[in-house]
PDB file of C-alpha atoms in Angstrom:
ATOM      1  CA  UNK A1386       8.013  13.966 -11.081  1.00 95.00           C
ATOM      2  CA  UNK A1387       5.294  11.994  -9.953  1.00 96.00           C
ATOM      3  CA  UNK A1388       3.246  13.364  -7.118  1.00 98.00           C
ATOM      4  CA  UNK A1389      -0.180  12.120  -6.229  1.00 98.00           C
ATOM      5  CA  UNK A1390      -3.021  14.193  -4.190  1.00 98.00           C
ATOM      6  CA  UNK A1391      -6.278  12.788  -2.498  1.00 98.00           C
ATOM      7  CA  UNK A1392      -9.257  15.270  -1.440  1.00 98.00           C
ATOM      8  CA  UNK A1393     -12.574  14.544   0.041  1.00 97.00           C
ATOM      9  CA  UNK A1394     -14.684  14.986   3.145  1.00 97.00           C
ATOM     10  CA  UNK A1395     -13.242  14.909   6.354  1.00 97.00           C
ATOM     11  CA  UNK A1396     -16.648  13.968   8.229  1.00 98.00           C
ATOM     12  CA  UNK A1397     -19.263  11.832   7.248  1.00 98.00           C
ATOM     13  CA  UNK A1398     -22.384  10.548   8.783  1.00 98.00           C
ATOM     14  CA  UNK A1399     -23.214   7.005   9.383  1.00 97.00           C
ATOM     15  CA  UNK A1400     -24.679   5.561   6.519  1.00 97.00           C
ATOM     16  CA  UNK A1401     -23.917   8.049   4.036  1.00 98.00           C
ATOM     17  CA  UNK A1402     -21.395   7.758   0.753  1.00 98.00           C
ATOM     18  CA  UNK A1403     -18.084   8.524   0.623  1.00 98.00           C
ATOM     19  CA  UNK A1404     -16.654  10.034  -2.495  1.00 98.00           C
ATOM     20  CA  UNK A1405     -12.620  10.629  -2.563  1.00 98.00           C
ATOM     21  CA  UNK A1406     -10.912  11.685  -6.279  1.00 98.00           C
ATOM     22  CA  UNK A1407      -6.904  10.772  -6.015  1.00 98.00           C
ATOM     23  CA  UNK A1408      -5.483  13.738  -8.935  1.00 98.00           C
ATOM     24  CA  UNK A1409      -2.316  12.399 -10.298  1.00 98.00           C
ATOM     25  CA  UNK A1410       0.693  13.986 -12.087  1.00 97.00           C
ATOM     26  CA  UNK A1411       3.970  12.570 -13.949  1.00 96.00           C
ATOM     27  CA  UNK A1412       2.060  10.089 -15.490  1.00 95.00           C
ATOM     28  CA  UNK A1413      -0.534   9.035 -17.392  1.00 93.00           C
ATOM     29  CA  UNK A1414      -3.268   6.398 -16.679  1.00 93.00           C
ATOM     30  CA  UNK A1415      -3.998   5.387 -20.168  1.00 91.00           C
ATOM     31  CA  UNK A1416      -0.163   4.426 -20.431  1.00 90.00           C
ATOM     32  CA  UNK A1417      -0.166   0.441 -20.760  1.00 89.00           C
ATOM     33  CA  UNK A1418       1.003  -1.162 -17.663  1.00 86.00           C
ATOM     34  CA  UNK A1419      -0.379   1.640 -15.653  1.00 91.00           C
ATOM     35  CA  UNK A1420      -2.798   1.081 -12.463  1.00 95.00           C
ATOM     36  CA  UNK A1421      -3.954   3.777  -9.666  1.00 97.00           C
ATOM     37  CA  UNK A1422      -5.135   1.980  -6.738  1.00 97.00           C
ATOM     38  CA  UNK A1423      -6.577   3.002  -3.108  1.00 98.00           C
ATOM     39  CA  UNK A1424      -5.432   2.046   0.050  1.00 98.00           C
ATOM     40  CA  UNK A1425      -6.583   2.697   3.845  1.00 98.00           C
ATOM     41  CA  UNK A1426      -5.399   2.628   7.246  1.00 98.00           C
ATOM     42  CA  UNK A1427      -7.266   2.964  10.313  1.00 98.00           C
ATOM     43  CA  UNK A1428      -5.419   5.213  12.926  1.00 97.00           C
ATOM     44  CA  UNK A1429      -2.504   2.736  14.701  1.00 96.00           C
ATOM     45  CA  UNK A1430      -3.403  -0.111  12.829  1.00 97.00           C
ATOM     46  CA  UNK A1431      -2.234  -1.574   9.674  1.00 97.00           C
ATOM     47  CA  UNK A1432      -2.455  -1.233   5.537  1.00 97.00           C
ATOM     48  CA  UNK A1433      -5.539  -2.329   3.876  1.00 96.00           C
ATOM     49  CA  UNK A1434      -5.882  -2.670  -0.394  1.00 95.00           C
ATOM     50  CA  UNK A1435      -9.766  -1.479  -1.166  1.00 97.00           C
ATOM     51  CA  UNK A1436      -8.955  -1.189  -5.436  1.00 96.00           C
ATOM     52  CA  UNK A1437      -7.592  -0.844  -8.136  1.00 95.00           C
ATOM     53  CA  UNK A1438      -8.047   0.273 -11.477  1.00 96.00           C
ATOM     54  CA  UNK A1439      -6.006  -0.551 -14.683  1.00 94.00           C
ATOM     55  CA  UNK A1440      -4.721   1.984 -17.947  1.00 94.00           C
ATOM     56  CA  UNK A1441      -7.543  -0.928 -19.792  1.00 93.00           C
ATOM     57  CA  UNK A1442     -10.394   0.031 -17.070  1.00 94.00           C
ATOM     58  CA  UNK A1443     -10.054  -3.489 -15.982  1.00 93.00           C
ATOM     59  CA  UNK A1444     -11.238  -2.988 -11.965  1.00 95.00           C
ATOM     60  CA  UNK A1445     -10.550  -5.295  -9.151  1.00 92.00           C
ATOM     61  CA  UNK A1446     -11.862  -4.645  -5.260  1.00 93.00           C
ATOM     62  CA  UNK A1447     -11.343  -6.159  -1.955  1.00 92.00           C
ATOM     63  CA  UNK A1448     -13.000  -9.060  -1.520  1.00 90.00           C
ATOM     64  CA  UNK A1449     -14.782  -7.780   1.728  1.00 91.00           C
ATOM     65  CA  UNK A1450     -15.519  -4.638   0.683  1.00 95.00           C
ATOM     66  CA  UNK A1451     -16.430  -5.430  -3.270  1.00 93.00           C
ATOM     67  CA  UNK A1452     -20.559  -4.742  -2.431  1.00 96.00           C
ATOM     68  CA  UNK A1453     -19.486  -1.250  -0.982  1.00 98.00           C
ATOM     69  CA  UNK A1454     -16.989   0.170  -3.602  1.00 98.00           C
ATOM     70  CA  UNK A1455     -16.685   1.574  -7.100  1.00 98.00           C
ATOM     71  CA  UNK A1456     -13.968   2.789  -8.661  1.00 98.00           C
ATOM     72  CA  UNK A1457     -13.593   4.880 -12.019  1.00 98.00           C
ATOM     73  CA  UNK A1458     -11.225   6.780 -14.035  1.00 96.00           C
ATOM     74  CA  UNK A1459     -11.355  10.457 -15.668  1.00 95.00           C
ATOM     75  CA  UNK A1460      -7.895   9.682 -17.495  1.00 93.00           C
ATOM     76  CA  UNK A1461      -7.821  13.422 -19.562  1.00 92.00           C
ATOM     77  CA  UNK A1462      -8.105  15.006 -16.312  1.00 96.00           C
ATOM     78  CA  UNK A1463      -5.603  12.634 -14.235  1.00 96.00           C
ATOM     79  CA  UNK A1464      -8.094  11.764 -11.731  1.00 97.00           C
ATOM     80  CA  UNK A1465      -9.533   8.278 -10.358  1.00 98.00           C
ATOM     81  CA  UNK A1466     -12.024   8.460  -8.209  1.00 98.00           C
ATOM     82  CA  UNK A1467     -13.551   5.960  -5.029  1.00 98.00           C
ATOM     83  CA  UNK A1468     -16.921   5.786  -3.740  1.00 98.00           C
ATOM     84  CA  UNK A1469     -17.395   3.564  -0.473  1.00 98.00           C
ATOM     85  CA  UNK A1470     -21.239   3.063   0.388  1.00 98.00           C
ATOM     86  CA  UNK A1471     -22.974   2.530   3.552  1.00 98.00           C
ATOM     87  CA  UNK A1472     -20.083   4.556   5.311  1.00 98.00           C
ATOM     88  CA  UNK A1473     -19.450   3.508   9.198  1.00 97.00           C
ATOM     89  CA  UNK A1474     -17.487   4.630  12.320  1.00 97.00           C
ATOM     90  CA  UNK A1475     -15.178   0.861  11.772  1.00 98.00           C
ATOM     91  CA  UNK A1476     -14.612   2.710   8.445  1.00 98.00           C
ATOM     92  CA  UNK A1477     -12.753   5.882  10.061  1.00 98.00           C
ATOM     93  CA  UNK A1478      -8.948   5.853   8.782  1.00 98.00           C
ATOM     94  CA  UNK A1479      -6.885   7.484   6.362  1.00 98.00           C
ATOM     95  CA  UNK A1480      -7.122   6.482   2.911  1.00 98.00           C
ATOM     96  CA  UNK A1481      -4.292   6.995   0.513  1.00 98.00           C
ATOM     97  CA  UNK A1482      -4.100   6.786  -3.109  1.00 98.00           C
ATOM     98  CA  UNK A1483      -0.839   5.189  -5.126  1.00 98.00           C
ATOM     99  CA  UNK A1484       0.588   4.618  -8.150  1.00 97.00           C
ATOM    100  CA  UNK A1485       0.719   0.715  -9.429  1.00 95.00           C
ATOM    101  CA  UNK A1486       3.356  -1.468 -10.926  1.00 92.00           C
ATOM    102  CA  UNK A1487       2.537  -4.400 -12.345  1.00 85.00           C
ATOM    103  CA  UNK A1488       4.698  -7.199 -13.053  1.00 79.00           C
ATOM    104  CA  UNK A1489       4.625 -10.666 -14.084  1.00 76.00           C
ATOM    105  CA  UNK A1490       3.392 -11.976 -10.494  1.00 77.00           C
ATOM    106  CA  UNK A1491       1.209  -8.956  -9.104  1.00 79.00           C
ATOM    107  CA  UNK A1492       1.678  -5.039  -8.188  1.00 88.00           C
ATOM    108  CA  UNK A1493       3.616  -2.844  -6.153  1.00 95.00           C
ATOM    109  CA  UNK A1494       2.436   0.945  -4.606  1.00 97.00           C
ATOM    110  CA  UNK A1495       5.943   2.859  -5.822  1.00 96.00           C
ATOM    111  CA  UNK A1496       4.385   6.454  -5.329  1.00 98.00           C
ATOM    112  CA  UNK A1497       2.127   7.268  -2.343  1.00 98.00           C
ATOM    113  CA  UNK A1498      -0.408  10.718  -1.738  1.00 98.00           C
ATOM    114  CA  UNK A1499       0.011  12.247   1.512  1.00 98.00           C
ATOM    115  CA  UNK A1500      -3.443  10.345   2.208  1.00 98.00           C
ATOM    116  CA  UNK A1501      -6.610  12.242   3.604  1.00 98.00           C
ATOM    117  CA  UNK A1502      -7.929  10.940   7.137  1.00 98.00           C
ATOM    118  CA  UNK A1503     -11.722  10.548   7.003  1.00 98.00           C
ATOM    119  CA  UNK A1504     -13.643  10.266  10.107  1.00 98.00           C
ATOM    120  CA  UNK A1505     -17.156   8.764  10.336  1.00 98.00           C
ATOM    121  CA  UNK A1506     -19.352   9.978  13.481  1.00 97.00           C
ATOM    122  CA  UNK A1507     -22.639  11.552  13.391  1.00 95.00           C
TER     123      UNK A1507
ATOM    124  CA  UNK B  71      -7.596 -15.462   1.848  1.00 84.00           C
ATOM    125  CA  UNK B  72      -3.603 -15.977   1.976  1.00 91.00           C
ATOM    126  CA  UNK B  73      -2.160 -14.315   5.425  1.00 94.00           C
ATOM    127  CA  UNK B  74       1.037 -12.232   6.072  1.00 96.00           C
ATOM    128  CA  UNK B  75       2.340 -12.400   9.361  1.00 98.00           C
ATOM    129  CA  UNK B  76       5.004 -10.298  11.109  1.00 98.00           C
ATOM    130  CA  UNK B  77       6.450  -9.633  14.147  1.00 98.00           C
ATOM    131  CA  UNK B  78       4.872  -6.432  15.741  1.00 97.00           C
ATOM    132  CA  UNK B  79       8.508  -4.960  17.143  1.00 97.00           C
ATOM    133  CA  UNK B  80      11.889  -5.481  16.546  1.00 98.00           C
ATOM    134  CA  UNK B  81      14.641  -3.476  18.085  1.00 97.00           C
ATOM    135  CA  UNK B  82      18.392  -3.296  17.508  1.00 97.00           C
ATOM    136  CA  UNK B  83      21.042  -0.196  18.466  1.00 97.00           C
ATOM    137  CA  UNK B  84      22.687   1.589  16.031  1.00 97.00           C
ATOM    138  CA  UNK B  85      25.044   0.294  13.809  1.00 97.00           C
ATOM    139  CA  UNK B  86      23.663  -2.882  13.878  1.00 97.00           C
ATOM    140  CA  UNK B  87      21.640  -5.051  11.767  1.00 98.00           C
ATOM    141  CA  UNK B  88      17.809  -5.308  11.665  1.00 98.00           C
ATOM    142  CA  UNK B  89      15.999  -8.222  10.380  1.00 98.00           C
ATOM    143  CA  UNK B  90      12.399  -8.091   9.789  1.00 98.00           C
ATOM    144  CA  UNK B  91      10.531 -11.245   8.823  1.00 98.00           C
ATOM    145  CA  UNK B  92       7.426 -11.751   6.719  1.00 98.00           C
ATOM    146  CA  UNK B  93       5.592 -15.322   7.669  1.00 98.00           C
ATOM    147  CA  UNK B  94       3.305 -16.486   4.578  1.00 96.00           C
ATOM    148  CA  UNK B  95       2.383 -20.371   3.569  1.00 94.00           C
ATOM    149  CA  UNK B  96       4.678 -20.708   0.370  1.00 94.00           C
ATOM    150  CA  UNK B  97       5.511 -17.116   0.435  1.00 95.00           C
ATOM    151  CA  UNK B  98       8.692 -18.283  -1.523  1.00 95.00           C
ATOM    152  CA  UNK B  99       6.572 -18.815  -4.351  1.00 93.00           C
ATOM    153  CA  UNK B 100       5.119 -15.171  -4.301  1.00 93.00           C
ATOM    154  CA  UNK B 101       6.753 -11.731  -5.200  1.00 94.00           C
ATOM    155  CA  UNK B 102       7.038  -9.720  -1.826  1.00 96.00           C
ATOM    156  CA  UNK B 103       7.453  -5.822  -1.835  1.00 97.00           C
ATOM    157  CA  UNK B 104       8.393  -3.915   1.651  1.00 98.00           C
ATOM    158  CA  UNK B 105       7.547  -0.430   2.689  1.00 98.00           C
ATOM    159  CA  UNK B 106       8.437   2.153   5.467  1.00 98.00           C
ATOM    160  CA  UNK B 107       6.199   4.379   7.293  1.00 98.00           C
ATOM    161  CA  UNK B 108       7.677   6.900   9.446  1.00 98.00           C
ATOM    162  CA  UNK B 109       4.500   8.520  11.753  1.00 96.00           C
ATOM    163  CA  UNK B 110       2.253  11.038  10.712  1.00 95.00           C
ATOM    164  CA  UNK B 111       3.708  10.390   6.915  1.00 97.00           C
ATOM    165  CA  UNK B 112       2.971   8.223   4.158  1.00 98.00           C
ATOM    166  CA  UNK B 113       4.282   4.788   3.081  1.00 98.00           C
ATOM    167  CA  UNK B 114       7.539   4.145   1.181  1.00 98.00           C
ATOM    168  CA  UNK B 115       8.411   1.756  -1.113  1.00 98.00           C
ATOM    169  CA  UNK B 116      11.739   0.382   0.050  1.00 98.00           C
ATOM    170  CA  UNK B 117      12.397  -3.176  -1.145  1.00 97.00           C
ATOM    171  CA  UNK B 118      10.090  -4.564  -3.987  1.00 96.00           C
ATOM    172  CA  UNK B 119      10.055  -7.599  -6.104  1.00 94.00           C
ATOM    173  CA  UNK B 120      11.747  -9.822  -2.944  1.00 96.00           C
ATOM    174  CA  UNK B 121      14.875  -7.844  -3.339  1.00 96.00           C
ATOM    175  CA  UNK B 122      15.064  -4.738  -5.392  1.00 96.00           C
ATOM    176  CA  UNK B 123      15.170  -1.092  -4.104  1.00 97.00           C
ATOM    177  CA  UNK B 124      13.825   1.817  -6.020  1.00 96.00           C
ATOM    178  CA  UNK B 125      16.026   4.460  -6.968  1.00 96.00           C
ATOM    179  CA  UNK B 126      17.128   6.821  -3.927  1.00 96.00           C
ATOM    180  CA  UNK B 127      16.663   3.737  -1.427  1.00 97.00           C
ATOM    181  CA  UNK B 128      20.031   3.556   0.717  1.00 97.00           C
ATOM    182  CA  UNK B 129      22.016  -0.221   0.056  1.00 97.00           C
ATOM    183  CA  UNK B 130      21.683  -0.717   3.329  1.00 98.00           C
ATOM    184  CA  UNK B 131      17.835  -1.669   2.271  1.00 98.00           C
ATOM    185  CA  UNK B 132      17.868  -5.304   1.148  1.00 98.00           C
ATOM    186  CA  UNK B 133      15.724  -7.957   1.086  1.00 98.00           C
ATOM    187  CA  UNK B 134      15.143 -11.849   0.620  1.00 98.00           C
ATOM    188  CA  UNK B 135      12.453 -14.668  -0.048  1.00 97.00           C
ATOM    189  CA  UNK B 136      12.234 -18.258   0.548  1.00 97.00           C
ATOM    190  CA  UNK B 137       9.817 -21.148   1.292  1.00 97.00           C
ATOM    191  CA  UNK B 138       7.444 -19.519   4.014  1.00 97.00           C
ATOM    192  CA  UNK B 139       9.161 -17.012   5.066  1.00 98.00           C
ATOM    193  CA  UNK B 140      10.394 -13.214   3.235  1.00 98.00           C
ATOM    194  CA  UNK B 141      12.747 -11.148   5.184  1.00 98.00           C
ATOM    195  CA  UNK B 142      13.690  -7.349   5.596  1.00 98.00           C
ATOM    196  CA  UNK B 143      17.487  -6.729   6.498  1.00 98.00           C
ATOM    197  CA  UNK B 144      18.146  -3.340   7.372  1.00 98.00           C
ATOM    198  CA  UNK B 145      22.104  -3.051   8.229  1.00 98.00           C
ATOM    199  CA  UNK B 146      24.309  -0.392   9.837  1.00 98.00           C
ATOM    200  CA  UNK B 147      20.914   1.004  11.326  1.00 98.00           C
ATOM    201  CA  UNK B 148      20.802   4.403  11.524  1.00 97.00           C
ATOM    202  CA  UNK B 149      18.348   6.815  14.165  1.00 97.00           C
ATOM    203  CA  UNK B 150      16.461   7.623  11.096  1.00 97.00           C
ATOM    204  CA  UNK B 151      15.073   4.064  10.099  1.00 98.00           C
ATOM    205  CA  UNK B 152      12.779   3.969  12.943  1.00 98.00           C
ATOM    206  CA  UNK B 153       9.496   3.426  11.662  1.00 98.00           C
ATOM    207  CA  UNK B 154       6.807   0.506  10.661  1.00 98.00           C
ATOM    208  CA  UNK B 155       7.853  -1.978   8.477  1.00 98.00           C
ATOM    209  CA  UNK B 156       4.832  -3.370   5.911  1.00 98.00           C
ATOM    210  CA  UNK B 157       5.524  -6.453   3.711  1.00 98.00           C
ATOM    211  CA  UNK B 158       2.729  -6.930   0.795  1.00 97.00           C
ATOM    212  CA  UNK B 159       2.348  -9.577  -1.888  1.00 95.00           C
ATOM    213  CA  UNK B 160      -0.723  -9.978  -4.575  1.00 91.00           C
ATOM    214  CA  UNK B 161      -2.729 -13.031  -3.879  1.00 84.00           C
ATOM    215  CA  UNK B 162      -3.729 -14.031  -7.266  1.00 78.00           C
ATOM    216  CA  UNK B 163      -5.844 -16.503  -5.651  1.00 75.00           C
ATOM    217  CA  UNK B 164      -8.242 -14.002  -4.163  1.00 67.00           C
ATOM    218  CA  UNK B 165     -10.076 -12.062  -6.842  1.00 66.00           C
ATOM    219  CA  UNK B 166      -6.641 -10.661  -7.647  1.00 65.00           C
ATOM    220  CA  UNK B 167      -6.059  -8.798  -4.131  1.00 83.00           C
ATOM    221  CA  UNK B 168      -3.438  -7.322  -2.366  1.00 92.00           C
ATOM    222  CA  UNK B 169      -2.430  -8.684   1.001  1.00 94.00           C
ATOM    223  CA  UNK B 170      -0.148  -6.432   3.591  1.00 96.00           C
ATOM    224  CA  UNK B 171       1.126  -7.762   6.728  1.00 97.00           C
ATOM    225  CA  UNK B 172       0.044  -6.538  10.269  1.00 97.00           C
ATOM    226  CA  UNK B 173       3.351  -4.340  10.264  1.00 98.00           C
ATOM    227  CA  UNK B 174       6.669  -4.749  12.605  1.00 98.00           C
ATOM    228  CA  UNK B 175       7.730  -1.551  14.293  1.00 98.00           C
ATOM    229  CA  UNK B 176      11.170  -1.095  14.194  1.00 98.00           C
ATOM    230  CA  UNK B 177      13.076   0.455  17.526  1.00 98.00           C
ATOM    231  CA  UNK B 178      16.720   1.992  17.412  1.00 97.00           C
ATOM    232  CA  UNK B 179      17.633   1.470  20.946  1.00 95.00           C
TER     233      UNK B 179
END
């Protein structure tokens, strides 16, 4: 059974980092094949893809947010972890982890955490 | 960057078919994967690769893609299937991102 789980910080402060670790189960991220990526949504609006990291440690990021993010992988522990820099109140939303297919012509999200809503306000 | 648009509501009683459109230049070309998002909960992975559902995903789930335009049919629609609709593709021509659409949501009358 595959079940994903993200925890972080509710609140943070303008200008401060975010740090959110997605802890994963029913799989394993050094499988081949394998990706973990994050994924937000700002409340009543739509999806947004921040990253993604691969079973290889190959990384990619959202081209708008690239300068801002890191992403990195503790795979004996099941764990991926985000950090967002430079945090603002535009970057309140919820912010889910998933599991990542790849096939030949890009990636699906086939498993979903319950997401954590972070809100940014001083 | 390469655009998804859809249609932000569709409605249709029950029993009836729902069809929920994806707009993308040359989407045809492009693998397109659909997901459901009832509020307060999580997205779902209902349609992926154009037209296959994941296991546990009711037949009434299908989907198709061609030229500039990927669609969503949801048939014999049910209370239940209310909910946002996202369509998502991987734009390999954008530092390897992933593109959603703006989201449809879907009203049983």
């Amino acid at each position: 059974q595959v079940t994903l789980r993200e925890s972080g910080p509710a609140l943070v402060k303008p200008t401060q980092t975010l740090t959110l670790t997605c802890t994963f189960s029913g799989f394993s991220l050094s499988t081949s094949g394998m990706c973990v990526s994050w994924i937000r949504q700002p409340p009543g609006k739509a999806l947004e893809w921040l990253a993604r990291i691969h079973w290889d440690d190959d990384k990619s990021y959202s081209t708008s947010l690239k300068t801002r993010l890191t992403i990195s992988k503790d795979t004996s522990r099941n764990q991926v972890v985000l950090t967002m820099t430079s945090m603002d109140p535009v970057d309140t939303a919820t912010y889910y982890c998933a599991r990542t297919r790849m096939t030949a012509v890009g990636h699906y999200f086939d498993y979903w955490g319950q997401g954590t809503l972070v809100t940014v306000s001083s | 960057s390469y655009v998804l648009t859809q249609p932000p509501s569709v409605s249709v009683a029950p029993g009836k078919t729902a069809r929920i459109t994806c707009g993308g230049n040359n989407i045809g070309s492009k693998n397109v994967h659909w997901y459901q998002q009832k509020p307060g909960q999580a997205p779902v992975l209902v349609v992926y690769d154009d037209s296959d559902r994941p296991s546990g995903i009711p037949e009434r789930f299908s989907g198709s893609n061609s030229g500039n335009t990927a669609t969503l049919t949801v048939s014999r629609v049910e209370a239940g299937d209310e909910a946002d609709y996202y369509c998502q593709v991987w734009d390999s021509s954008s530092d390897h991102s992933v593109v959603f659409g703006g989201g449809t949501k879907l009203t049983v009358l």
